[in-house]
C-alpha atoms as a printed R data frame, in Angstrom:
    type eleno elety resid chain resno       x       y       z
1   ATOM     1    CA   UNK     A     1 -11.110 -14.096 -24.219
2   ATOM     2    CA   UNK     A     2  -8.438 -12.456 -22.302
3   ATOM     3    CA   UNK     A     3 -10.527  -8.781 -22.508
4   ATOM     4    CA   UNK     A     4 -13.204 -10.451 -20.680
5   ATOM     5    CA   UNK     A     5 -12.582  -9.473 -17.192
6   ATOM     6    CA   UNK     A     6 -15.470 -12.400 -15.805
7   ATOM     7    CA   UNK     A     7 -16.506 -14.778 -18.132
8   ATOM     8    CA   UNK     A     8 -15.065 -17.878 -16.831
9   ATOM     9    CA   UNK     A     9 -12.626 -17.270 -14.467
10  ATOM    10    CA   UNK     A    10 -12.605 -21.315 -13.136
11  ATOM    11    CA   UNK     A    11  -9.433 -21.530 -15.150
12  ATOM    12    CA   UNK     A    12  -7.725 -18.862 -13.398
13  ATOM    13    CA   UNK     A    13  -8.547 -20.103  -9.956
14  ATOM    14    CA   UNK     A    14  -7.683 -22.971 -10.037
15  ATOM    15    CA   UNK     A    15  -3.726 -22.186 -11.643
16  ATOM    16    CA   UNK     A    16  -3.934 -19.463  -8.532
17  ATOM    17    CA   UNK     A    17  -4.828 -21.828  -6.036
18  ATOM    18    CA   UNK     A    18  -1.982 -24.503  -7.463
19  ATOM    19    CA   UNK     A    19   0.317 -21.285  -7.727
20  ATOM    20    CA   UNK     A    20  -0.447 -20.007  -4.406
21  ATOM    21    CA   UNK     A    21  -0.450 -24.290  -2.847
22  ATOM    22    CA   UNK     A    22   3.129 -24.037  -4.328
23  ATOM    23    CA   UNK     A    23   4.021 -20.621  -2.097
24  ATOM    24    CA   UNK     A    24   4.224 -18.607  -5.815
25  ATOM    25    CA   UNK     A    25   2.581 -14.878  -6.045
26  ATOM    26    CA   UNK     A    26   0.638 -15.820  -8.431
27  ATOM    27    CA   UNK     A    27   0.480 -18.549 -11.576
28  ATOM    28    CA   UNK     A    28   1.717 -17.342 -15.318
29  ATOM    29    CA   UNK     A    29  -0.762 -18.306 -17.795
30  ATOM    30    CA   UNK     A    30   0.478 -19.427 -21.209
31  ATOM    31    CA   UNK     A    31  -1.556 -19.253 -24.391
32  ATOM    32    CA   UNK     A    32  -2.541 -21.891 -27.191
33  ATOM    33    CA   UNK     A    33   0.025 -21.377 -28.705
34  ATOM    34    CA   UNK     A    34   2.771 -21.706 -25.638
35  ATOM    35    CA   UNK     A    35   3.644 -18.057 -25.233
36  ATOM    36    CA   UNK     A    36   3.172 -16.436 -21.953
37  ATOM    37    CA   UNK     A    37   0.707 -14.203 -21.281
38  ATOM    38    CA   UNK     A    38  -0.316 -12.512 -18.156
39  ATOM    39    CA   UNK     A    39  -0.688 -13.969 -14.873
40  ATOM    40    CA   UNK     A    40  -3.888 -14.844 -12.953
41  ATOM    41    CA   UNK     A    41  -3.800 -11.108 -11.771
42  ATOM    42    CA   UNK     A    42  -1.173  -9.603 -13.008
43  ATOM    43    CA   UNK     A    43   0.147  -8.250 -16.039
44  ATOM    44    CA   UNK     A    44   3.451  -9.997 -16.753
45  ATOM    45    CA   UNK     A    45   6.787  -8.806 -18.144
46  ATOM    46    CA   UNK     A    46  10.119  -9.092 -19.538
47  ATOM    47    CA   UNK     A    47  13.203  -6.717 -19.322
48  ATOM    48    CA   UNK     A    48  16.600  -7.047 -21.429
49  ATOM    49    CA   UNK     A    49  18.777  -4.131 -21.031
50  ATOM    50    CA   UNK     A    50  16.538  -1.060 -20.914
51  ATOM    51    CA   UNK     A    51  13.750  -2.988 -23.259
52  ATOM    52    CA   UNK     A    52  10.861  -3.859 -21.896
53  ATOM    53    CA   UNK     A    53   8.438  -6.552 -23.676
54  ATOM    54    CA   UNK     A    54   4.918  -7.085 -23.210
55  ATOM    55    CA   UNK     A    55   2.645  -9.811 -24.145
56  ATOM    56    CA   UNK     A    56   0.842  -8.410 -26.875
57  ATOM    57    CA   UNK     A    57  -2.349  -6.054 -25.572
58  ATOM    58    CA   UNK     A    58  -5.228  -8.262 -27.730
59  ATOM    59    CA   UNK     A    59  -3.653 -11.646 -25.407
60  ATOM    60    CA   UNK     A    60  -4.151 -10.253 -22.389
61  ATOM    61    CA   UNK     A    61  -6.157  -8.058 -20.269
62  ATOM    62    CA   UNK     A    62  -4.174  -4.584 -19.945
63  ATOM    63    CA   UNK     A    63  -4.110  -3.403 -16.566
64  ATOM    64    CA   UNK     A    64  -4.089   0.186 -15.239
65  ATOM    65    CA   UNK     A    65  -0.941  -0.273 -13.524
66  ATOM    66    CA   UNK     A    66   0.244  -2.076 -16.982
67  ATOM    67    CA   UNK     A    67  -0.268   1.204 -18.697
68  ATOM    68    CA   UNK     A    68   1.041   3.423 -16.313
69  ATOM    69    CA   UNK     A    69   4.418   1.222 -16.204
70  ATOM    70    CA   UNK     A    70   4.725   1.561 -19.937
71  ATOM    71    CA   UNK     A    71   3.978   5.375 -19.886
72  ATOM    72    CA   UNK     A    72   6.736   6.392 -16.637
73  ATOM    73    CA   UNK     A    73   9.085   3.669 -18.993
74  ATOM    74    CA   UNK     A    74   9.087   5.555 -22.307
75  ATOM    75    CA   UNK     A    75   9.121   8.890 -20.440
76  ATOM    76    CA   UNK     A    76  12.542   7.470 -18.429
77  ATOM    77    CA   UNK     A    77  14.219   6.275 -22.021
78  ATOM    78    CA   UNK     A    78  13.402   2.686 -21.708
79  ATOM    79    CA   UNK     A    79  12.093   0.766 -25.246
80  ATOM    80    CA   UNK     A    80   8.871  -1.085 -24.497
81  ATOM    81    CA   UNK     A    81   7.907  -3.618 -27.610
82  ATOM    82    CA   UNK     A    82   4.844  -5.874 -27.486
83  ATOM    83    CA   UNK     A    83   5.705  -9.412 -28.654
84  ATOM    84    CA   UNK     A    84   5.236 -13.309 -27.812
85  ATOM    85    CA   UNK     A    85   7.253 -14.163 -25.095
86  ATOM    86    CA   UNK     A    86   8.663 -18.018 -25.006
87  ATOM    87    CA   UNK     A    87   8.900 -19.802 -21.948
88  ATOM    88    CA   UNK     A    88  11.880 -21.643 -24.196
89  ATOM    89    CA   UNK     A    89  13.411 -18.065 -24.077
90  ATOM    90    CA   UNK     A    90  13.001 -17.209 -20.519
91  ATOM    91    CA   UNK     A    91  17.352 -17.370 -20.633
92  ATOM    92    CA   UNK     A    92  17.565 -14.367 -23.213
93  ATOM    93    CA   UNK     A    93  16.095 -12.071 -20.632
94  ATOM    94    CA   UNK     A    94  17.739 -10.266 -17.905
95  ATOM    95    CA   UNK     A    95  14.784 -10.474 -15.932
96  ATOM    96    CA   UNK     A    96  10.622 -10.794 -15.384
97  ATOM    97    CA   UNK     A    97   8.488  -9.110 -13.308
98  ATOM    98    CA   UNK     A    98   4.666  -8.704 -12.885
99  ATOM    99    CA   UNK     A    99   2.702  -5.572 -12.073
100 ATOM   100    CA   UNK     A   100  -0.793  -5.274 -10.175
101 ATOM   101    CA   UNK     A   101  -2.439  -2.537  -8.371
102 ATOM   102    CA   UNK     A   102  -1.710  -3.741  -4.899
103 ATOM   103    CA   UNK     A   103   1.866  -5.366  -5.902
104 ATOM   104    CA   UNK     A   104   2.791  -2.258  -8.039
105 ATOM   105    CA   UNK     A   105   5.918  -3.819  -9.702
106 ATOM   106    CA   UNK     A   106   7.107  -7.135  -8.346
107 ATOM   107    CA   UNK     A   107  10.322  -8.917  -9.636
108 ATOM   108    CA   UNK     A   108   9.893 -12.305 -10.590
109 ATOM   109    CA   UNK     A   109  12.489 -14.691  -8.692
110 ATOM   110    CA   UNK     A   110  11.648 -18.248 -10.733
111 ATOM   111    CA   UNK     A   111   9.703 -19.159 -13.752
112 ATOM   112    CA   UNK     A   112   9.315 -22.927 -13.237
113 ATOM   113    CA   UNK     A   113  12.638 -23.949 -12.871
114 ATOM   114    CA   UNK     A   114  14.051 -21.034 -14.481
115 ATOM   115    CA   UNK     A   115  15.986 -19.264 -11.813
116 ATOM   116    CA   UNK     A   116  15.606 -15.999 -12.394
117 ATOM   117    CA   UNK     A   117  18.194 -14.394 -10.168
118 ATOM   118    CA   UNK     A   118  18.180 -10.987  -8.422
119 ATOM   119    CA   UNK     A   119  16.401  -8.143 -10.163
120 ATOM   120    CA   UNK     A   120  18.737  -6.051 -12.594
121 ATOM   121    CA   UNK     A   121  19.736  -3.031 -12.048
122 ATOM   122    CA   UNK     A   122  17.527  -1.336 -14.932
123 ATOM   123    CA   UNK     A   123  14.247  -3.123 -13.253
124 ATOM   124    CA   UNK     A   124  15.621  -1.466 -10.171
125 ATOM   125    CA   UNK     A   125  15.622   1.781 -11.749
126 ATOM   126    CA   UNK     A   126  12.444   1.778 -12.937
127 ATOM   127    CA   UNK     A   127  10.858   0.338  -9.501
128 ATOM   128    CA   UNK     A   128  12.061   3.565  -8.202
129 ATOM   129    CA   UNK     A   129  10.979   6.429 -10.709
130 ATOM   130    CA   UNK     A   130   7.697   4.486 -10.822
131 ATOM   131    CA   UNK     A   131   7.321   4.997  -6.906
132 ATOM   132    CA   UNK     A   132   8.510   8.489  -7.530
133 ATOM   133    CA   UNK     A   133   5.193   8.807  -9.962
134 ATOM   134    CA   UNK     A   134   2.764   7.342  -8.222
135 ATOM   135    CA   UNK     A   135   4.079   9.702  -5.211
136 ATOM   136    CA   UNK     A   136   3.712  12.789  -7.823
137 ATOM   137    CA   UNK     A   137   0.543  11.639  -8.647
């Protein structure tokens, strides 16, 4: 029940704790049927080109700063799709990265042993007119 912000959060902890023992951010979480969904708190995301894709919004638990990302992307001409997202896939993306309230938008470096290089330049962009709105706001 990915809407329900504290049913049984065990689950979660414990993929933290293994995530955090393993000096990660934070732990992905993947679904029952192997697609990647959110992380254990953060909202998680893939970029290819100026398209953004988002685990779909009834898998995961949407996040303010999820929201306001998508809104400041549309408004700056990037495409934002909600789909399954493959870990089998991870190579057809230019990059990941997760969002929080604290973290704001953080670039993912590895999935795994996917090595997911240095942030593109379009995450880059939007890093920056996404500070520029939370300055103007």
């Amino acid at each position: 029940f990915p809407q329900a912000k504290t049913l049984n959060m065990l689950s979660s902890y414990l993929a933290y704790r293994k995530a955090a023992q393993a000096g990660a951010y934070d732990a992905l979480l993947i679904n029952r049927k192997g697609f990647i969904t959110e992380g254990t708190r953060t909202n998680f995301f893939a970029i290819k080109g100026k398209t953004i894709t988002s685990p779909k919004s009834a898998d995961i638990l949407p996040g303010v700063t999820r929201t306001n990302v998508l809104k400041v992307a549309k408004q700056n001409g990037y495409v934002v799709k909600e789909e399954d997202i493959s870990s089998a896939e991870l190579h057809s993306y230019d990059g990941f990265f997760i969002t929080s309230t604290s973290a704001k938008i953080m670039p993912i470096r590895s999935i795994d042993d996917h090595d997911c290089g240095s942030p593109p330049a379009v995450l880059q962009e939007l890093m920056s007119v996404f500070g520029e709105f939370l300055v103007d706001n």
